[in-house]
CSV table of C-alpha atoms and ligand atoms in Angstrom, one decimal:
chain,number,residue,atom,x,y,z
A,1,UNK,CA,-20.4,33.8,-9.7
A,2,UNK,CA,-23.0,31.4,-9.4
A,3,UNK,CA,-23.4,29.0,-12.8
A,4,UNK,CA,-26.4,30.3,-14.0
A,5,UNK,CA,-28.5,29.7,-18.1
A,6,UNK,CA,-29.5,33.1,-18.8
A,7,UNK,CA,-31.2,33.4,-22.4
A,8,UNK,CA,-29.5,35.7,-25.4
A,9,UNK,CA,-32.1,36.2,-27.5
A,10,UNK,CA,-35.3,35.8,-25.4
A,11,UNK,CA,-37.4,32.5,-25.6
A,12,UNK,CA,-40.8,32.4,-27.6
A,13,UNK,CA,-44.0,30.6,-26.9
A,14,UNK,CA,-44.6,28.9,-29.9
A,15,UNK,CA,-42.5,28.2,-33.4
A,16,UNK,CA,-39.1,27.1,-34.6
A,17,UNK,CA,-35.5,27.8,-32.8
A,18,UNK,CA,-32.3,27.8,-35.5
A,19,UNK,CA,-29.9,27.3,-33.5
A,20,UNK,CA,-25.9,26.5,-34.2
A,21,UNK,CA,-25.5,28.8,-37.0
A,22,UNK,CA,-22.0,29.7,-37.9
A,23,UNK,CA,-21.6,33.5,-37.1
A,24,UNK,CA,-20.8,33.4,-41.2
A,25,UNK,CA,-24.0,32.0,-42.4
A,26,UNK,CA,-27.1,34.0,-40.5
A,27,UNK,CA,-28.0,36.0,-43.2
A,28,UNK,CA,-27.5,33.4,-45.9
A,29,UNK,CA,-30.1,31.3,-44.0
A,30,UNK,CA,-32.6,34.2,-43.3
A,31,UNK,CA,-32.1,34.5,-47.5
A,32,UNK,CA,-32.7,31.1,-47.8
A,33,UNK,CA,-35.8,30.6,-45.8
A,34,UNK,CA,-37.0,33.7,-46.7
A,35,UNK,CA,-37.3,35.2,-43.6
A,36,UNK,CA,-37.3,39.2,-44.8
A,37,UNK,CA,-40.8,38.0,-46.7
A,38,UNK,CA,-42.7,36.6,-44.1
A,39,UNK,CA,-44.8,38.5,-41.8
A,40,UNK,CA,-43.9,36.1,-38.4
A,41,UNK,CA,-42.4,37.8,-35.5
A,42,UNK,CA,-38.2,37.0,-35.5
A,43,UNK,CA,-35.2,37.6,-33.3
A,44,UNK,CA,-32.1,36.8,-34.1
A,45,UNK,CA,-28.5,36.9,-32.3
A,46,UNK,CA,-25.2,37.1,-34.2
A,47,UNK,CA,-21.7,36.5,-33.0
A,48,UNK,CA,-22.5,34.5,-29.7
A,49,UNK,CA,-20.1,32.4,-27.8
A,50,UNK,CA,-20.8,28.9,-28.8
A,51,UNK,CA,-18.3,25.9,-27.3
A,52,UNK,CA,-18.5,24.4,-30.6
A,53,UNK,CA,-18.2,26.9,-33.5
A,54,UNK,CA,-16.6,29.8,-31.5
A,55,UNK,CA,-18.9,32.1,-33.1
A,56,UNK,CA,-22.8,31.6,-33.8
A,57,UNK,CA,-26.1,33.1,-34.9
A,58,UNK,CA,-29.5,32.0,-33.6
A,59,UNK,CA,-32.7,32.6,-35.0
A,60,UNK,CA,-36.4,32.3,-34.1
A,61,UNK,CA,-39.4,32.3,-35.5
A,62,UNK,CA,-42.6,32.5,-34.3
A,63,UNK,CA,-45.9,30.5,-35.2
A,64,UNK,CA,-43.8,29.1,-37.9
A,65,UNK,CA,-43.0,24.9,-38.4
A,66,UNK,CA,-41.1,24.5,-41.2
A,67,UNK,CA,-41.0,21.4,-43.7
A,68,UNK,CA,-38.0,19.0,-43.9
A,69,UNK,CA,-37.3,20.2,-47.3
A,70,UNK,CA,-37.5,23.7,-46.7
A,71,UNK,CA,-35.2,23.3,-44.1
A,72,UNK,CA,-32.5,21.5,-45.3
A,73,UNK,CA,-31.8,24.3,-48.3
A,74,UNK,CA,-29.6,25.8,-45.1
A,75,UNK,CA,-27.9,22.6,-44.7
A,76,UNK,CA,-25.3,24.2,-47.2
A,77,UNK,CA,-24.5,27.2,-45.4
A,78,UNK,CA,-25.4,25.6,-42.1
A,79,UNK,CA,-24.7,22.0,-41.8
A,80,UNK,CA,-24.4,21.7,-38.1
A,81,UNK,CA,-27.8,23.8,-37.0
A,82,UNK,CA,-30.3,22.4,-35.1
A,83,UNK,CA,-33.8,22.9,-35.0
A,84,UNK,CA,-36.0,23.2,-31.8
A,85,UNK,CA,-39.4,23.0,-32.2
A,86,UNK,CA,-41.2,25.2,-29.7
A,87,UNK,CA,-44.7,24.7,-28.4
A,88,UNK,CA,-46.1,26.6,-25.7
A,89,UNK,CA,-42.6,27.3,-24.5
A,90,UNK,CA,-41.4,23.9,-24.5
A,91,UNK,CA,-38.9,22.1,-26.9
A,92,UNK,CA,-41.0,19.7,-28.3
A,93,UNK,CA,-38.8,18.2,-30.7
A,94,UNK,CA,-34.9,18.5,-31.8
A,95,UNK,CA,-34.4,17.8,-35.5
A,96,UNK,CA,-30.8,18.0,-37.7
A,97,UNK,CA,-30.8,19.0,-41.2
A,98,UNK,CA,-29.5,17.3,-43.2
A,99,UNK,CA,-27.7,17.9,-47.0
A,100,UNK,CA,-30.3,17.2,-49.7
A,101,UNK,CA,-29.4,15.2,-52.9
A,102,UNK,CA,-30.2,18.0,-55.6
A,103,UNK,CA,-30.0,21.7,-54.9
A,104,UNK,CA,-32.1,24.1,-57.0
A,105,UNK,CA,-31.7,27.4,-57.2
A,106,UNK,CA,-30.0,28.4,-54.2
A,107,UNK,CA,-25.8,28.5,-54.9
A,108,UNK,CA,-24.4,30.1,-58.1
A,109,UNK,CA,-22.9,27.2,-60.8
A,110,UNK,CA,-18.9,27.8,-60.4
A,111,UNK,CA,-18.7,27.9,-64.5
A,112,UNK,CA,-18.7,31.3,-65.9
A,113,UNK,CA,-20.1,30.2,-69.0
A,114,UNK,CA,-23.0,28.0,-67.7
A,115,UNK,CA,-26.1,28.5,-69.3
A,116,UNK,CA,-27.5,29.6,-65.8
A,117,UNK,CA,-25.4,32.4,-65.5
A,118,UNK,CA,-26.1,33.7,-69.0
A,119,UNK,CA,-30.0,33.1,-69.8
A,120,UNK,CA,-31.4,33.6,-66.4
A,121,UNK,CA,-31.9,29.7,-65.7
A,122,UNK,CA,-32.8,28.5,-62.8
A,123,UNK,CA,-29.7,27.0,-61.2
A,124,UNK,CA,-29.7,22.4,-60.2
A,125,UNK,CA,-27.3,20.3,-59.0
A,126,UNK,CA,-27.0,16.9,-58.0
A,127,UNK,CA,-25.4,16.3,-54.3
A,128,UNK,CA,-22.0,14.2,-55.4
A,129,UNK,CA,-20.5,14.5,-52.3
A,130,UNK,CA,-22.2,15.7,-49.0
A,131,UNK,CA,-19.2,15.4,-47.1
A,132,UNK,CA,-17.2,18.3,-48.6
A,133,UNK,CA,-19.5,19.2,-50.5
A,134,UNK,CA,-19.4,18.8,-54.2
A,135,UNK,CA,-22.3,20.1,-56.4
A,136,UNK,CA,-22.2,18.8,-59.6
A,137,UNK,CA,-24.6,21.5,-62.5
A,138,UNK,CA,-27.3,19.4,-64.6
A,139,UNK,CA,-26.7,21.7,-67.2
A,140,UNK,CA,-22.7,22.2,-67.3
A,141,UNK,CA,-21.5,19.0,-65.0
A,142,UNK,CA,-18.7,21.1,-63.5
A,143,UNK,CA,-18.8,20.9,-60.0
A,144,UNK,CA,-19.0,23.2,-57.8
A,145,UNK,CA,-17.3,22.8,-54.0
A,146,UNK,CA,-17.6,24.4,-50.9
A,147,UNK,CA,-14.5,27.1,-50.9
A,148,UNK,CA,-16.0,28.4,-54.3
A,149,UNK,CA,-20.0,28.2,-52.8
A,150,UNK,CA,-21.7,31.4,-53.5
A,151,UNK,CA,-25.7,32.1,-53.0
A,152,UNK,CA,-28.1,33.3,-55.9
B,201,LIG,N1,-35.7,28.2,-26.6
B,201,LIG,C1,-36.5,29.3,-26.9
B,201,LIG,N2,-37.7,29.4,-26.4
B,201,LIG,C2,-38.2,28.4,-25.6
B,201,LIG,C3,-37.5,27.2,-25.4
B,201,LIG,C4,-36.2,27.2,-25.9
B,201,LIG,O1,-36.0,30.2,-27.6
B,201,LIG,N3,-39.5,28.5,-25.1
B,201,LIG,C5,-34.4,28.1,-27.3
B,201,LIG,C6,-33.2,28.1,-26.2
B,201,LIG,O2,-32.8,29.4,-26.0
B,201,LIG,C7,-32.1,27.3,-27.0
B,201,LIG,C8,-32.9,26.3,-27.9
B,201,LIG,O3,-34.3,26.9,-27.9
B,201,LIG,O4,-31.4,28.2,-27.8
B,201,LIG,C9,-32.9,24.9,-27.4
B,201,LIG,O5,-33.4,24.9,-26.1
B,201,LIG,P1,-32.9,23.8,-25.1
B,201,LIG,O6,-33.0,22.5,-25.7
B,201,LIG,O7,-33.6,24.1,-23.8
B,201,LIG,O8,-31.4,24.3,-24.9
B,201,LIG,P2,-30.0,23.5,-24.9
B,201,LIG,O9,-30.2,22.3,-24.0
B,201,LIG,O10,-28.9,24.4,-24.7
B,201,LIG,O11,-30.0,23.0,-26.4
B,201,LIG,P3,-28.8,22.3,-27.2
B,201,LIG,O12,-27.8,21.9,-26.3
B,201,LIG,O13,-29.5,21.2,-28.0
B,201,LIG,O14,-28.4,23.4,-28.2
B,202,LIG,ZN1,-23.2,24.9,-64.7
């Protein structure tokens, strides 16, 4: 068969391409970015062959350009995913996200008895350690890792 690019999810004119998703994280990241609240058209594909994660999701957006720091909340669930930005059906730009140094309000605090899981505070954590990922609570100081990370 002749080596062709055929298109999962199909291509938009205009807006933002979330690509390299683990298979794992797609609804995390439409959580994170809010995606069910937000009146843009979006497609998304789950559980397609990718080379490098075996498994991803793909999302896009339409008529929407998101900012760095909305963004890079997914950078927890999604470290690897790139952005395309699409304008008038080109990729106009390819952007990385990248792990923030605080986190607010996004992944539960690991302690049981932390203050924001009893009194409805607002989860925050400094970044300690982007590589494998240790989130260390303002309000407790335990840290939180990746194998315990659980969304909001
Ligand atoms: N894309 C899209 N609509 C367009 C242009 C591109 O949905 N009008 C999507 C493509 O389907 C792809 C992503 O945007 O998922 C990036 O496009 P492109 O850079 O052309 O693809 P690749 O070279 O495969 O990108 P990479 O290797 O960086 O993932
Ligand atoms: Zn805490």
């Amino acid at each position: 068969m002749p080596k062709q690019k055929q298109l999962q999810v199909s291509a938009i004119e205009n807006g933002t391409v979330i690509d390299h998703i683990p298979a794992a994280s797609l609804f995390y990241v439409i959580a994170i970015l809010g995606l069910d609240q937000i009146p843009n058209q979006t497609t998304f594909g789950a559980n397609l062959d990718s080379h490098k994660f075996g498994k991803k999701a793909i999302i896009k957006v339409a008529d929407k350009f998101f900012e760095r720091d909305e963004i890079n909340k997914i950078s927890l669930v999604a470290p690897h995913a790139k952005l395309n930005i699409i304008r008038g059906y080109e990729v106009v730009e390819k952007r990385d996200v990248t792990i923030p140094d605080e986190v607010v309000g996004i992944v539960k605090c690991f302690n049981p008895k932390c203050v924001t899981n009893n009194e409805g505070v607002l989860t925050r954590f400094r970044v300690e350690d982007k590589e494998d990922l240790a989130l260390k609570c303002h309000y407790c100081e335990k840290i939180t890792s990746r194998d315990e990370l659980q969304m909001v």
